[in-house]
Each structure stands twice: as structure tokens, then as C-alpha cells.
Amino acid sequence: MMQIFALVASLALTLAALFVLIPAVRSMLRVIRMGQPASPSRTDDPVARTVTMLKETVLHTRMLQWAWVGVMHWFVFAAFLFLSTAVLGAYFQLFDPEWAWPIVGHWYPFEWFSEFIGALSTIGIVWLIVYRQKHHPRSEGRGSRFFGSTFWQAYFVEYLALFEGAAILFIRGAEFHLADHEHATRAHFPLSSWLGEALYPAGQGANENLVYFIAFFKIAMAMVWLIVIGRNLTMGIAWHRFTAWFNIWFKRESSGRTALGALKPLAVGGKAVTLDDIDDLDEDTALGVGAVEDFSWKGLLDFTTCTECGRCQSQCPAWHTEKPLSPKLLMKGLREHTYLKAAGQAGHAERALIGKGDAGEGFYNPEGGDFVVDADVLWSCTTCGACVEQCPVDIEHVDHIVDMRRYQVLIESNFPAELNQLFKGLENRGNPWNMAPSARMDWAKGLPFEVKEVGEDLESLESVDWLFWVGCAGAFEDRAKKTTRAVAELLHMAGVSFGVLGNRETCTGDSARRAGNEFVYQALAQENVETFKEFKVKKVVATCAHCFNTLKNEYKAFGIELEVVHHTQLLNRLVREGQLRPVASGDGANKRSITYHDPCYLGRHNQVYSPPRELLQALPGASYVEMERNSERSFCCGAGGARMWMEESLGERINMNRSTEAVGTGADQVVVGCPFCRVMLSDGVTALQAKSEAREEVEVLDVAQMLLASVKGGEAATKAEKTPAAAAVPTAPAAAPAEPAASGAAGPSLFEEAPAKPVSDGSLFDQPTTEATTSATANSSLFDQAPATPAPGASLFDQPTTEATTSATANSSLFDQAPAKPASDGSLFDQPTTEATTSATANSSLFDQAPATPAPGASLFDQPTTEPTTPATPGGSLFDIPADEEPTAEATPNPTPSRSLFDIEEEPAAPGESAPVAATADLADVDETTLTGGRSLFDIPEATPPAPAPTQEPVAQPEPKAETAPETEPELNETPEKPKGLFDD
């Protein structure tokens, strides 16, 4: 009777499973085919793709990034493959309980593998069940990588796997007890024989019935599992067992590398779209992704394959800082919408892919909402690649996010307002800072050797070893300029010849591309590639990780092959070859501890981890300590994906999270290899110092600065613990630090140096106040060249100036040059001039030139006119240029406080006069009484010009002396880790 029951029930369940599963597979394929054609490169080099697929699946190379989880999952995975044959064998055992596979059925290795994989699978799935409960959201909240996962699906799969794994031991235990079984020895049943003796009776008939029942049980579990997943096409935790093989095989790179580095090209119908194709496109052509049908079929396969394991979520910097973006929830939300829309579910056909709603409604497929994904999700991404790096089934999250941004920018013109400034600067001036291109070589002024510029000193780059790609940050951002100068000096010392493009260099377009403005990127890239070809560029060294990635990985699409290295790679090579020798004595070898922050676009995107660390560990006197999150699991600084240029109004600031971790290592110096990282971490460390949460001597430096000080020898490698007090200089009393900023309100500015006092409700771009301080700034650079007359907040290695200063402000702006005389309310980017000015407006913009006759409501990015101008008015354009006419009767003899960086002086100063220079007050750093309600981040306040600051004579100040770190500073080789349990990763 048992045999008949088992046969009938097994066949019935099998037919039911096939009845559900076959239509489900056809439906899934129909949904995936709904996507656009993918790039033909998805099928190139099938042998390499097959090898990659087998490595990642059978060897679990990506799963093993989480060691114990990977090991236990491999046991379950191997058992699943083997049990597929075991379930098939169960059908035969319904007819013959002693049936075994021909040839291998009683082969010792096969039998031993069968039993041990059953046991290990049982152990593995129990371990994974306990792990999920230990890290359940009920105890860890958002910190759990399982937050937002569909738990009933997870439990169903886990317990089915547990029963299936254990069933193999139980059925073999019954086989062992069959009386006429000639192979029933412990050598053939090493584990199940003990189980059989303990649980089963000795009679043959009873054991045959047990075999029939357990065979039926195995078949029933398998068929129930297939029926359930057939009714739930979005059950990724189950379907990935089938789809992951294909998703890995069709990954972007046949070499096996992840979908990082270069972005997926903008494509229409599977063909890459360039600027030359614009005129040929239909008006209704979707550029990027505006609906799920606009994703390629590979994108829809990605959504289908997502296992909801949450590894991506666990590493995402946006999610960790309480922003709405979770790569897992994004894939899950897109999957649910795709399948419901394909099934004709009411409401989903009309839903916009991207929308804006209240946070209380949810950020993904809000019930009753008219959108699928909230815009805050889309623009929270830093494109750091942590999600792609961690995903065990090769989902390409970053490509999908950028594709959706492309549609919003190119078709909808719907993007954060702050990006207007970025796009205008890139289009009109070739750099995101809106600086004049003629200033690109200012960084080289004062160097003790000539920097060869192509077209001026060089006819082509063939006559030198390297093109030194300076980059926009390296040319215009004050802290990055120090890195640029350090690299140039080191290359000169090593005898490595190099040239620069000077004014012929323009932005690589990284920020534009990752913000979704593909065509601005392409225009910039084409211009640079033409320059490279004209001057025969072959080898490039870059200091910016973003430039490095773009030149190395993305310019290939424009028909040029370059050998591109990061400056840490080249400098490490020069040290290893003996062309640069760190000095083992002197102040440059002072004892100090250092930690290193991996730039995302150097590390994860390009796998450059060792050279910077080797270089730092070669520095005499330096003990190296790692942050807990490092290398592949390094935490982003928050500047990538064009986030450098956007306000961070949701949750905790990413740079503050990372800066807290860096300071927590106890290191004296936080070392970076990217100018974006330096800006973000410098601001973060400064904010912590302002709140007394970080030691004053902690500073953020580039690897090149560290090496330069060590090679030169006589320069201090650590800050003096106390900077000598400056001579008496009239200063305003310093205010007490404000309380820590609330989310999206007050906080450290993206660009600010150490503030004299934090401003409550400040903007992202707030600059420090104009009060001078006597204490050293927290984020002045350790390796800045020493000034002739050091200011109280100056770094030990600031470059000496040739002009006498009055009183150095402790809170000099990120872009300020040393002023001749500080005015009361200068612009953020004011530079000292040698010519007298006539009149300027009190409310000129951050980059404004005085307009000729500004039209009412003029745009922030209006271009300057060429007509004679009157004094600037509050509505002046960003780039308006002042006229050379005489001052009006109402004009003050001194310039108004808000002189712009790009103001042009036509009249020379009178003999013996110093050109008045604005101080560092920012346009957004204005007293609340001057602002009207509802003002924009970039609104220009209409304030009454204050009286000009009185002229002060230069005050002699004592030369600061560096103090070495205490001898008791511990030398750390790695971050002490708290003991981890078996279920911790």
C-alpha cells in the first residue's frame, strides 16, 4: 500500500508542478524579452564567459567574500546540485527500493560524497538559519542586511533545503537496513549506517516501506518547491538558483571583472549613441531609462535574479547614513513593478518610473502612489560601486541608476538644482569650478624648476616620459594644488620627464556622465581625445582617481589607447626602483601613525589597493593602521556620482561617517589619493575638531605630500601639537562652537576650511566666518610649505608668499589666495589683486563678474556681456564682467565686500597702495535678517555694503616649530578588532 500511495501521490504532484512551472518559465522569459536589446559584447568570447560562470558558481569566488557565509552556502549549493539527481533517483526507488545509479551507484567516492554532502548541507543551512535570526532587523534595524527582505520566502527556501539535505541521510539509513542488500556495510554507508541502526527496525519489509515513504517525501518537497516558485515569479531567493547562471554568463565583461570602471554606454536599441547620432534620432526616442521597458533585457534579468541577500545594502554608504537608497530594495521594487506591469496589474501601467512623494508614503512602489522609485533614491547614489563589488550574482546596480539619471537629465530636465552650476561650468569653462581656463597653470608658479607645457615648451608629448594630467581639482582647488606641486617636485627629483597640457586641458567629464549628462561628457571627452592625438599622448599619470578611471577605461570608446597610471602607482614604482629615497632621519621621519582611505574610483573601480599602502609603509617613522572598512569594503567619502556638487540634506553626511571612522583609528594623519576625498574628509575632520571629537593635530593629506616631506628630509612629518601664539592682532572674540548640525541643516560646508564658529542652519556651501583665530586650523596641511610670515592658522609647510599679510585668518577659504588686506565681507573665492577697483555690488554671486546692465531676474549662469557696464546690481549674472568706467558719485573709494574671483581690474592701484582684498565670508554665510523666506541655496542676499575694513600693517609673528609626536605613540600595524563570533562577518 505504501508503494502504491507513494507512486500515485508523487506522479500527481509532478504533473501539478509541471502544469504550474512551464507557464511560469514562459512568462518569465516573456517579461525579460520585454527589455531593449543589450550590447552585442554580452555574448563575445563564450569560452571565457563559461569559465567565469563556473568559477563564480561552482567555486563560489564571489560568495566567499563573506568567508563563513560563503562556505556554508557552498555546502547547500552543492547539495542542491546533487539532490537534483537524488530526486530523479527517488522516482526509480518507488519501483525498486534497492535501486542505485549504474556504474557509480556503489562506488565508494560517490557514496561517501552523497552522505557527507547531505550532512554538510544540513549543517550549512542550520548555520544560515541561525545567522539570519542573529542579524534579524528586529534586533539590528536598518543595520541588518536583511532589512526589507521578504522573510516568508526566505524561511520557505531555508526549511525546504533543510529537509532535502537531511532526507538523503534518512533514505540511505533505510537502505542500509535492507536485509538482502549486499553492499550494506559501514564502508558504503559511513554516516547513515549509524543513523539507520539508531532509528530504523531490522525487518526488510519495514525498511522497504521506509524507502518508499522517504523517496516520496523527497519528490513531494521538490514539487511543492517548484509549485510555490512558479506562482511567485518575483521570488528571487529561489529563482536565482536557475537564473544566476545566465546572469553571470551575460555579465558586461567577458574577462570576468565586475561592471565597474567604465559606465555602460548610453544606448538606443542596443547601439551606443554619440553626439553625431543626435540628429538621426526620433523625437520620441528614450535616452536613458524612463520606464521599465527601456531597460535592456539584461537589466530585467538582473532584477529577476536578485536574491535579496542584502550584501549590497550592507555596504551602501547612502543606506548607512540613513538615506532612502538601498540597492537591494531598488532591485526589488523594480522587479515587482516590472512583473506586475507585464501582467497588466491595475495602476502599474500608468505609474511613472521616477517620482517625488512624502517619505511617509515610502520610497519604493508606495501603495496608491503614482511612481515606482522616489527621486531621492536616484540622486542619493555616489556610484561608489560597493553594491556591484559585493553582489554574488553580478547585478549591475550603478549602470541602472545612471541610466535612470540620464533620462531625467536629457529628457525630463529634472535634476537637483545644484547641478545647474556644474553643467554650466563644464559647458562654458571646461571645469566644474567655473574658473577661468587661463588659470590652469597657476599651480606651477614658484616651483624651482620649469614645468614644460605642450605647445609652449614642447611640440609633442613624445619627447617626455609622461603627460602629467593635472585635472580640474589639481589646477583650481587649493588643497589639490599642493598634491599637484608635490607630484611635480617628486617627478623632477626622480629625473622623470613630464609635460602638461596647460590651458589645453579640460575636464574629463566624469561628474557630468555620472550625473546623467552624457552629451556634455562626450563633448569634453572628444575635445580631450583630439588634443591627445594632436600631441601624440601615449602615457598619462593622474592624481585624481576620477580622472584616472575616465582616461583609463572610458576614453577607449573614442578611439584612443592610453597607458594611464595613478600617481600612487608611479611614485611607488620610483621608490621601489630607488629613484626616490625617503630619508630615515630628520623631521621628515618623525614618528607618527597614519591611516589610508581608499578612493572608490581607484580601489573598487580599478582594483588599485597595494601601491598606496606600500608607499606609506615605506615612509620612515610612520606606523600604519587600517580602518575597519578598507580595500574592497572601504567606505565612500560621499563625493562620487556628482555628489561633490550637490547638497546632502538627508540623514547623516557620508563624509562625517567616514571621518569619524578615520579619527577613531587614533592616526595622526589620514591619507588619501584623490582630491575629492581630500575635500570631503578634510571638512569632516574639521567638523569633528570643532566639536572636540578629534585631536587638533589630526590632518588629511595626499600620499604625494607625505612622500615629498620624507624625501626632502628636513621637513616635519607631523604637526606641532601647539602652534605658537601669534603677535597681538586685533581680532573679534571667537564664538563657542554650535551644537552638532541636524540632518540637512547646519553642518560642515563641503568646501570650508576650519570655521571660527559653526553657523546654525548653514548651507552646504557656507564658508567660515571672518573672525580671526590664533589657533591653527584643524585641516591645514601638514606638508604645506612654510610661509615667510606664518599666520596663526597656517600649516607648517604652507608655501611662502611674496606679499606681506596683515592678519591671516584662521578660516581661510578653500579657494582663497593669501590676501594683502582682508576686507570685511569678501567673497568665498576672492583673490588678492594689485589693481584698485571702482565699485562692486554688495551682493555679487559666488563667481559673479559685475554685469553691464543686468536684466531683471537674470540667471545665475548668464554669460558676461561685452557692452560697457554700470556698477553691478544685486541681480548680476555669475560671469558678468565689470566695465572700466570711472566710479560713480555714490561709489565708495574702496571695493565693496563681495568682490568675485573673476572680477577684472582695469585701473592699476596708486603707487604705495595695497590692493584691498575681500575676506572669506560666503554668499550663503549671511545674517538671517538679510535673507527672505524661501530663498534658494544659490539666491544672492541683498545686504547693505558694510564699511571697508581699516588697513592694518603687517605684524611679525614667530616662526612655528614642529614638534614630533610623543615617543609613546603606539606603532600599529592593523586596527584592533573586537572578537567576532561564528555568525559575524
CSV table of C-alpha atoms in Angstrom, one decimal, residues 723-731 772-774 789-792 806-808 952-959:
chain,number,residue,atom,x,y,z
A,723,THR,CA,51.2,76.4,17.2
A,724,PRO,CA,53.0,79.4,18.9
A,725,ALA,CA,50.5,82.2,19.6
A,726,ALA,CA,50.6,85.0,17.1
A,727,ALA,CA,51.6,88.5,18.0
A,728,ALA,CA,48.8,90.7,19.1
A,729,VAL,CA,46.4,91.2,16.2
A,730,PRO,CA,43.0,92.9,16.6
A,731,THR,CA,40.6,90.0,16.4
A,772,ALA,CA,40.4,85.6,13.0
A,773,THR,CA,41.6,82.9,15.4
A,774,THR,CA,45.0,82.3,16.9
A,789,THR,CA,55.2,85.2,7.9
A,790,PRO,CA,53.2,82.3,9.3
A,791,ALA,CA,49.6,83.1,10.0
A,792,PRO,CA,48.1,81.7,13.2
A,806,THR,CA,48.1,91.7,7.7
A,807,SER,CA,46.4,89.1,9.8
A,808,ALA,CA,46.0,85.7,8.4
A,952,GLN,CA,46.5,97.2,9.1
A,953,GLU,CA,50.2,96.9,9.0
A,954,PRO,CA,51.8,93.5,8.7
A,955,VAL,CA,52.5,92.0,12.0
A,956,ALA,CA,55.6,90.0,12.6
A,957,GLN,CA,54.8,86.6,14.0
A,958,PRO,CA,57.1,83.9,15.4
A,959,GLU,CA,58.1,81.0,13.2
